[in-house]
Coordinates of C-alpha atoms in Angstrom, one line a residue:
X1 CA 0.0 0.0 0.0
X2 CA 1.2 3.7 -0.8
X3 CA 0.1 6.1 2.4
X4 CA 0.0 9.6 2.8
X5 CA -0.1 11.0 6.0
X6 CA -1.0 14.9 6.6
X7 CA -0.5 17.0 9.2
X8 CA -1.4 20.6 9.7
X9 CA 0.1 21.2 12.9
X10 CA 4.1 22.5 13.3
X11 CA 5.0 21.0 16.8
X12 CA 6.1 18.3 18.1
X13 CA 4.0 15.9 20.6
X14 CA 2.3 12.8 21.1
X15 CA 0.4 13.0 17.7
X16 CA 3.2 13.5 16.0
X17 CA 5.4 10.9 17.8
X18 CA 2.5 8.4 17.0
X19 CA 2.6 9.1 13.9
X20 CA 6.3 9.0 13.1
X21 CA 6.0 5.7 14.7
X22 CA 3.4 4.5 12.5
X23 CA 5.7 5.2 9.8
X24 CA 8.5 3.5 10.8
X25 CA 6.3 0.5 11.4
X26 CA 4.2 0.1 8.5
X27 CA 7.3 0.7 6.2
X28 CA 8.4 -2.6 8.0
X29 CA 5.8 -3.8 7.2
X30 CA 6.7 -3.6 3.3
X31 CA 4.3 -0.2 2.6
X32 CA 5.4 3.4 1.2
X33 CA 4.9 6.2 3.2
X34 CA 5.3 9.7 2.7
X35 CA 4.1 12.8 4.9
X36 CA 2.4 16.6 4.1
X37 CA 3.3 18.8 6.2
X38 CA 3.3 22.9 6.5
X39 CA 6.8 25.0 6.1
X40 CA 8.9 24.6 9.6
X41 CA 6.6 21.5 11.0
X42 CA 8.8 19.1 13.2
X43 CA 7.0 16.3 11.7
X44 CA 8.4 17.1 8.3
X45 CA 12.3 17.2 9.5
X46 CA 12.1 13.9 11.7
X47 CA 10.5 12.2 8.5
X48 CA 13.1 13.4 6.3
X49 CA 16.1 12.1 8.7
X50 CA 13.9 9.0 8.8
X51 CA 14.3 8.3 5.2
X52 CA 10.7 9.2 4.2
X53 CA 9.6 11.5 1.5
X54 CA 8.3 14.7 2.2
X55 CA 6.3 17.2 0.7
X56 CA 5.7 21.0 1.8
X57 CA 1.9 22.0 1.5
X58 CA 1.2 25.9 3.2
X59 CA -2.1 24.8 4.6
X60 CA -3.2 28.5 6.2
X61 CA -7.0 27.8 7.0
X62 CA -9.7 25.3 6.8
X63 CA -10.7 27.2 3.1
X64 CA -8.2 27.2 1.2
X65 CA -8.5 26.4 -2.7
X66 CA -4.5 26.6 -3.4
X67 CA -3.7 24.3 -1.0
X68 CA -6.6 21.7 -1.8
X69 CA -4.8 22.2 -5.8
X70 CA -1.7 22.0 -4.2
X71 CA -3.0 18.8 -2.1
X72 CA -4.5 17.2 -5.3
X73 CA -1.4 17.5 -7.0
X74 CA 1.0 15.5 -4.2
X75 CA -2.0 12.9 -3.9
X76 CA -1.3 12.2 -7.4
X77 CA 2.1 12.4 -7.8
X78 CA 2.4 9.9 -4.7
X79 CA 0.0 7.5 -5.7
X80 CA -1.8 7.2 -2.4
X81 CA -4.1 4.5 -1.6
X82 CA -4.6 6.0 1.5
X83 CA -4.8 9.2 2.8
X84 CA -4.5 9.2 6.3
X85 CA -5.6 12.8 8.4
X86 CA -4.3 14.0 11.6
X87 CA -5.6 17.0 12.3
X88 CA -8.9 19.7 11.7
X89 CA -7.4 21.7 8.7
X90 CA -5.3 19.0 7.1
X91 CA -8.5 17.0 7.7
X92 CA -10.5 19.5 5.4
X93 CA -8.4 20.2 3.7
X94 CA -6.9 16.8 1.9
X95 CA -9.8 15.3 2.4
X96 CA -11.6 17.8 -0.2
X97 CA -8.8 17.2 -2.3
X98 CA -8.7 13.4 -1.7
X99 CA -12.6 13.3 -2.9
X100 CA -12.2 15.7 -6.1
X101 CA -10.2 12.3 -7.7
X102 CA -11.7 10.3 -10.0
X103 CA -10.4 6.6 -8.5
X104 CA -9.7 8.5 -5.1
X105 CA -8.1 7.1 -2.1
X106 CA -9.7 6.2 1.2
X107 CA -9.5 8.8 3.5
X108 CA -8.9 7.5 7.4
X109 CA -8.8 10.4 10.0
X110 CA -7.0 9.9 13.0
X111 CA -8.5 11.7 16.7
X112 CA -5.8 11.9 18.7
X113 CA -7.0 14.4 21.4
X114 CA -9.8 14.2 23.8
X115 CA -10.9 17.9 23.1
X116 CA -15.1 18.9 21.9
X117 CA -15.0 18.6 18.3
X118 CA -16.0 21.9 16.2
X119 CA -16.8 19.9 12.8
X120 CA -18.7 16.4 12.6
X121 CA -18.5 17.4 9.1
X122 CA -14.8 16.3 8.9
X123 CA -15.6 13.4 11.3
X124 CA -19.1 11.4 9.8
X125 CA -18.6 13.1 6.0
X126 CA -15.2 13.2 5.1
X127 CA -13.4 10.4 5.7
X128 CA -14.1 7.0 5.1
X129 CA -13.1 5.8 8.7
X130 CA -12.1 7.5 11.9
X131 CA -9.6 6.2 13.8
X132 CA -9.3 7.1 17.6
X133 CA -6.2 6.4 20.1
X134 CA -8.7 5.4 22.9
X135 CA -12.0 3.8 23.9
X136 CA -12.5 7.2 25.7
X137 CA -11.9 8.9 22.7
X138 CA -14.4 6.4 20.6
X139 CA -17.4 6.9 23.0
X140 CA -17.1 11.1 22.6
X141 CA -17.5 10.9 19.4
X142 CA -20.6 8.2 19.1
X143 CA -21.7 10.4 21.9
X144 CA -21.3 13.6 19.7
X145 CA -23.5 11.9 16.4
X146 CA -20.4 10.7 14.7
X147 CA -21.6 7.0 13.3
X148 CA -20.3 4.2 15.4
X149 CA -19.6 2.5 12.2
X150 CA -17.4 5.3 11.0
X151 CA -15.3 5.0 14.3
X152 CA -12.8 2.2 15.9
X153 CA -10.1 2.6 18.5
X154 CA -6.0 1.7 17.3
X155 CA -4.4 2.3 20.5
X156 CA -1.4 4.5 20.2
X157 CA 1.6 1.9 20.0
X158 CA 5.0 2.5 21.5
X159 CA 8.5 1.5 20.4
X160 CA 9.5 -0.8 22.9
X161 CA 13.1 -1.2 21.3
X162 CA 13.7 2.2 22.3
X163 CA 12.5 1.5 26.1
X164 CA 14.7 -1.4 27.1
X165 CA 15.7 -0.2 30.6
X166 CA 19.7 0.0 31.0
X167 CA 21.5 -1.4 34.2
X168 CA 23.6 1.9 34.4
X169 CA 20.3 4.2 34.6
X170 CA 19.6 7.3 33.0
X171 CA 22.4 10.1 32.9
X172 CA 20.4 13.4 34.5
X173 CA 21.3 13.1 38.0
X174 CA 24.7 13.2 37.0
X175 CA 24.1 16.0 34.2
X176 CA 22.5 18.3 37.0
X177 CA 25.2 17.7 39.3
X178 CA 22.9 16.0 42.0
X179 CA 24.1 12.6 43.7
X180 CA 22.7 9.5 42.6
X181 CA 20.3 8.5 45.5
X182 CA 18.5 11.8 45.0
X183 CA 15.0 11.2 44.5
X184 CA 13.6 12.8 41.2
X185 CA 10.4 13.9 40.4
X186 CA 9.6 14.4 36.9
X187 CA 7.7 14.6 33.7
X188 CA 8.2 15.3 30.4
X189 CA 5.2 17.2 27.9
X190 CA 4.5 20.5 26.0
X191 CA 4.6 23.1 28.6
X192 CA 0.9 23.8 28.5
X193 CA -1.2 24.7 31.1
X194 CA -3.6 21.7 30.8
X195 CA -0.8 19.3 31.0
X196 CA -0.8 20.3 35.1
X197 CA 2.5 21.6 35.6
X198 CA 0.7 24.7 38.1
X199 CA -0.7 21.3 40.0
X200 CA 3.2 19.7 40.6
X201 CA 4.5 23.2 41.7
X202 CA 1.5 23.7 44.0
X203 CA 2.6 20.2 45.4
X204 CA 6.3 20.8 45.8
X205 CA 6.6 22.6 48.7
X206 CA 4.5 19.2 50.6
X207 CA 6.8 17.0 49.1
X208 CA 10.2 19.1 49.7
X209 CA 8.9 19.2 53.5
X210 CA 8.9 15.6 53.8
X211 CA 11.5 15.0 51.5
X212 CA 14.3 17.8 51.8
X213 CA 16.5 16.7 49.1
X214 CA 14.0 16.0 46.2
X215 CA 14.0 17.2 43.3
X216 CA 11.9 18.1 40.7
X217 CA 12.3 18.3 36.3
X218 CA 9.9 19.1 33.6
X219 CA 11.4 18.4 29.9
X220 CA 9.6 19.9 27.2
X221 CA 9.0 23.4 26.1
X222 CA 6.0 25.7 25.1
X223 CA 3.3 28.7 25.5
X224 CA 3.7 28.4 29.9
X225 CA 7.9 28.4 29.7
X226 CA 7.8 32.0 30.6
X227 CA 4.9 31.9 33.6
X228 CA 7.0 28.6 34.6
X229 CA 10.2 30.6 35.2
X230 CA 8.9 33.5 36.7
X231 CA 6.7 31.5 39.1
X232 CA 9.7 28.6 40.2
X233 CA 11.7 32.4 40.6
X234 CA 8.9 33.4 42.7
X235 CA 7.9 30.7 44.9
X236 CA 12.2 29.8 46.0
X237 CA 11.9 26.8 44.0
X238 CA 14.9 27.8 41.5
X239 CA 17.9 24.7 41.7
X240 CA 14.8 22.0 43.3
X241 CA 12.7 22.2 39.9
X242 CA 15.0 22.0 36.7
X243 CA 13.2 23.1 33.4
X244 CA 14.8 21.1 30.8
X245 CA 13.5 21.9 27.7
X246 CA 12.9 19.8 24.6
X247 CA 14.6 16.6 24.7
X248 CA 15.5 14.3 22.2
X249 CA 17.1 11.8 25.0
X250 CA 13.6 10.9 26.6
X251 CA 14.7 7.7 27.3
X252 CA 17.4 9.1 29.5
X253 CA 15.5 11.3 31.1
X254 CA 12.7 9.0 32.1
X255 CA 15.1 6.3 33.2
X256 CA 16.4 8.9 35.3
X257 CA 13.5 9.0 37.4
X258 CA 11.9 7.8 40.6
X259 CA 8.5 8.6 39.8
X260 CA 7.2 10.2 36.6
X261 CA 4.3 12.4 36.9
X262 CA 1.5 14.0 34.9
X263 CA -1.4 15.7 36.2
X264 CA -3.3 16.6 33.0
X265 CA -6.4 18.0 32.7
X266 CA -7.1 16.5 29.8
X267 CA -5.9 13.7 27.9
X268 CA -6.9 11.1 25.0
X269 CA -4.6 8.3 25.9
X270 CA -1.1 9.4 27.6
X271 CA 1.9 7.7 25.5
X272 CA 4.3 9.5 27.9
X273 CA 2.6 6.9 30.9
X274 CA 3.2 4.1 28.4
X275 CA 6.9 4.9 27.8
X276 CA 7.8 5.4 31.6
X277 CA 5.8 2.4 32.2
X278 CA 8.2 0.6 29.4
X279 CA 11.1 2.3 31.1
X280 CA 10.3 0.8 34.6
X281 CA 9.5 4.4 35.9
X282 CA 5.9 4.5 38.7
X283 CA 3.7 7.0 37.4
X284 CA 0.6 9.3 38.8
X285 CA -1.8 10.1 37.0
X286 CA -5.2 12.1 36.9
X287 CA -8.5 10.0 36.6
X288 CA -9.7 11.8 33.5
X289 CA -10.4 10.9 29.7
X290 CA -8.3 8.1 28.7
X291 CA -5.9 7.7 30.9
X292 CA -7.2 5.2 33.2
X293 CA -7.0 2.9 30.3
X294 CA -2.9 2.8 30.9
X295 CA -2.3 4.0 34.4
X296 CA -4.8 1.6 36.4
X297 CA -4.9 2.9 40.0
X298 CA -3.3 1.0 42.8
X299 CA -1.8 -1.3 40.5
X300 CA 0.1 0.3 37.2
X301 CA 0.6 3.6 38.7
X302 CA -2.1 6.2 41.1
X303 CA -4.9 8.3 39.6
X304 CA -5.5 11.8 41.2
X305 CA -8.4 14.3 40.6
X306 CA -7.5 16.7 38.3
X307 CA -6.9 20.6 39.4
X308 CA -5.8 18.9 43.0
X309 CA -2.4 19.7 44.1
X310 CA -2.7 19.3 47.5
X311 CA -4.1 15.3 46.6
X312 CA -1.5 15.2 43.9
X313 CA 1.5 15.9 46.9
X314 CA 0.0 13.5 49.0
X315 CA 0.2 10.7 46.4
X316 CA 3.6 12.0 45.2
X317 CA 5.1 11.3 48.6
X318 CA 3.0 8.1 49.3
X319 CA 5.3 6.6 46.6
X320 CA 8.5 8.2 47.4
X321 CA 7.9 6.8 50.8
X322 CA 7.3 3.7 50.1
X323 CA 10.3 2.4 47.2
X324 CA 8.5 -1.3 47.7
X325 CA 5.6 0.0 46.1
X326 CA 7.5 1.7 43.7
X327 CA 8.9 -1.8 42.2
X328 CA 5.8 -3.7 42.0
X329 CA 4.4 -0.8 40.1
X330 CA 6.9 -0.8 38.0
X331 CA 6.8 -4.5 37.0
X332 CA 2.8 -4.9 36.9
X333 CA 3.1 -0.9 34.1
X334 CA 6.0 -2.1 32.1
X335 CA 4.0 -6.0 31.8
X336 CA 0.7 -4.3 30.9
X337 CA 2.2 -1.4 28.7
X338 CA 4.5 -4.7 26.7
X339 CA 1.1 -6.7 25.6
X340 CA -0.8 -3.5 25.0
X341 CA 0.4 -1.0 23.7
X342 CA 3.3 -2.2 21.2
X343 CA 4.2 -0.5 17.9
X344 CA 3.3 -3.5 16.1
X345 CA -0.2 -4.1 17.6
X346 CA -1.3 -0.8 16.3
X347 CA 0.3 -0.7 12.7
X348 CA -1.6 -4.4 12.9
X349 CA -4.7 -2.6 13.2
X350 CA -4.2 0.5 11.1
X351 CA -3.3 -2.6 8.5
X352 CA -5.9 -4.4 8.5
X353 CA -8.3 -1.1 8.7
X354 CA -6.4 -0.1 5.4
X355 CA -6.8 -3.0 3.7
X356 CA -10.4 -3.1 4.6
X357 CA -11.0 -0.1 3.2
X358 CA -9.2 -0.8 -0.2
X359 CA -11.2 -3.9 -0.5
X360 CA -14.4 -2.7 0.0
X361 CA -13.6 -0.4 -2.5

């Protein structure tokens, strides 16, 4: 099969990660893959040093009739089969150009985030399929009038080759200059304010009381860097939380944990649970969307309402308390996460879902 994956968004997160990954896979797999991306998007320079071809589409609103020409055009000169969507515009926009073609491709959209939807026109008309990364995710959009035969759930798959947990550990106690029985508290996401870093600073001082030598990192960067800074400067937290920024080593970072922790306020699936999980790293959670569907509480990590630092500080130091705990955890996540959530069991799916579609064609 020849797929074309588009994606209007320019950074660099867990849609994009999934999607890199499906990439790698399905080429495995023996298909071509290519990726449309706008000028400057992440996605399009990790493809490229991947090996994949890339083409450059300026995809400036959901109405735009040079980029659907433009869109037509790469369709075509790629040969897709399939034309697989990951966000709104690049939604709208290839799949109008996808449908102008005589013997067109099927069009799959991937929903990767557990926002409200704006357009069931891109969801129950457009595509031929609708793929979501959890059951959560699924049941929003029957919920929201979206056909339940126009929707399945393809977990998000992880590369588990790349989480093989090292007998040396990570490297960022070392790189930070702090000794290697400190106990590190970390997480690593787009520095957004729904991904709850406000929650782990409002829980820091709680956890520094009990534990004086902790230590806290966030690695990722984004629109709260600034607010971040100024309020770690404010609250005397500067040199006991360590803003990172974006990492390509996540790997080494998360192995360099004790507990990995992510109070988001919203969230489809949580990839960055499954790799920690892979990694041997305890996690917390918050009990919203889909991430009780990875991070199962009491046994593959602790959920915690969302918005709830003081709850979030008490669970924190539960675990770093409590390093028995800790293990078990870490053996039941990185079991569950292995049968789960592998790389292979979603391009599997998003296989046979292709395939499917051609047929029935």
């Amino acid at each position: 099969m020849r797929i074309l994956h588009t994606e209007s968004s320019k950074g660099w997160g867990g849609q994009e990660n999934r999607t890199m990954n499906e990439l790698v896979t399905m080429r495995e797999r023996g298909h071509e893959l290519a990726v449309v991306g706008r000028p400057g998007a992440r996605i399009l320079d990790r493809a490229k040093e991947a090996g994949f071809a890339t083409f450059t589409v300026d995809m400036r609103g959901a109405i735009d009739l040079p980029a659907i020409i433009k869109l037509r055009r790469v369709i075509c000169e790629f040969g897709a089969d399939v034309v697989n969507t990951h966000s709104g515009r690049d939604t709208q926009l290839a799949g109008m150009a996808a449908r102008t073609l005589g013997q067109r491709p099927r069009i799959v959209r991937t929903r990767h985030l557990a926002l409200p939807i704006t357009s069931k026109f891109t969801y129950s008309i457009l595509p031929d399929q609708v793929v979501t990364v959890s059951r959560f995710v699924e049941r929003y959009l029957v919920s929201a009038g979206v056909p339940q035969n126009k929707v399945c759930t393809i977990a998000t798959g992880v590369d588990f080759g790349r989480y093989q947990p090292s007998t040396a550990g990570g490297t960022l106690k070392a790189e930070l200059g702090l000794p290697p029985e400190t106990l590190l508290v970390g997480t690593v996401a787009i520095l957004r304010a729904k991904k709850g870093h406000a929650e782990i600073l409002d829980a820091a001082p709680a956890v520094l009381a009990r534990f004086p030598d902790a230590h806290f990192v966030f690695a990722g960067d984004g629109p709260q860097t600034d607010n971040l800074k100024a309020r770690i400067a404010a609250e005397g937290l500067d040199g006991r939380v360590h803003l990172l920024g974006l990492r390509r080593d996540v790997t080494n970072v998360l192995e360099s944990l004790d507990l990995f922790v992510l109070p988001t306020h919203q969230e489809a699936l949580g990839t960055a649970f499954i790799e920690a999980a892979a990694l041997g790293v305890p996690a917390i959670g918050t009990n919203i969307d889909g991430v009780p569907e990875i991070v199962q509480d009491g046994s593959t990590g602790l959920l915690v309402p969302p918005h709830d630092g003081k709850a979030l500080g008490e669970a924190i130091i539960s675990l770093l308390a409590d390093p028995d705990r800790r293990a078990e955890m870490s053996r039941t996540a990185s079991e569950f996460v292995r049968r789960q959530f592998s790389r292979e069991k979603m391009a599997a799916g998003m296989e046979a879902l292709y395939q499917r579609l051609l047929d029935a064609r």
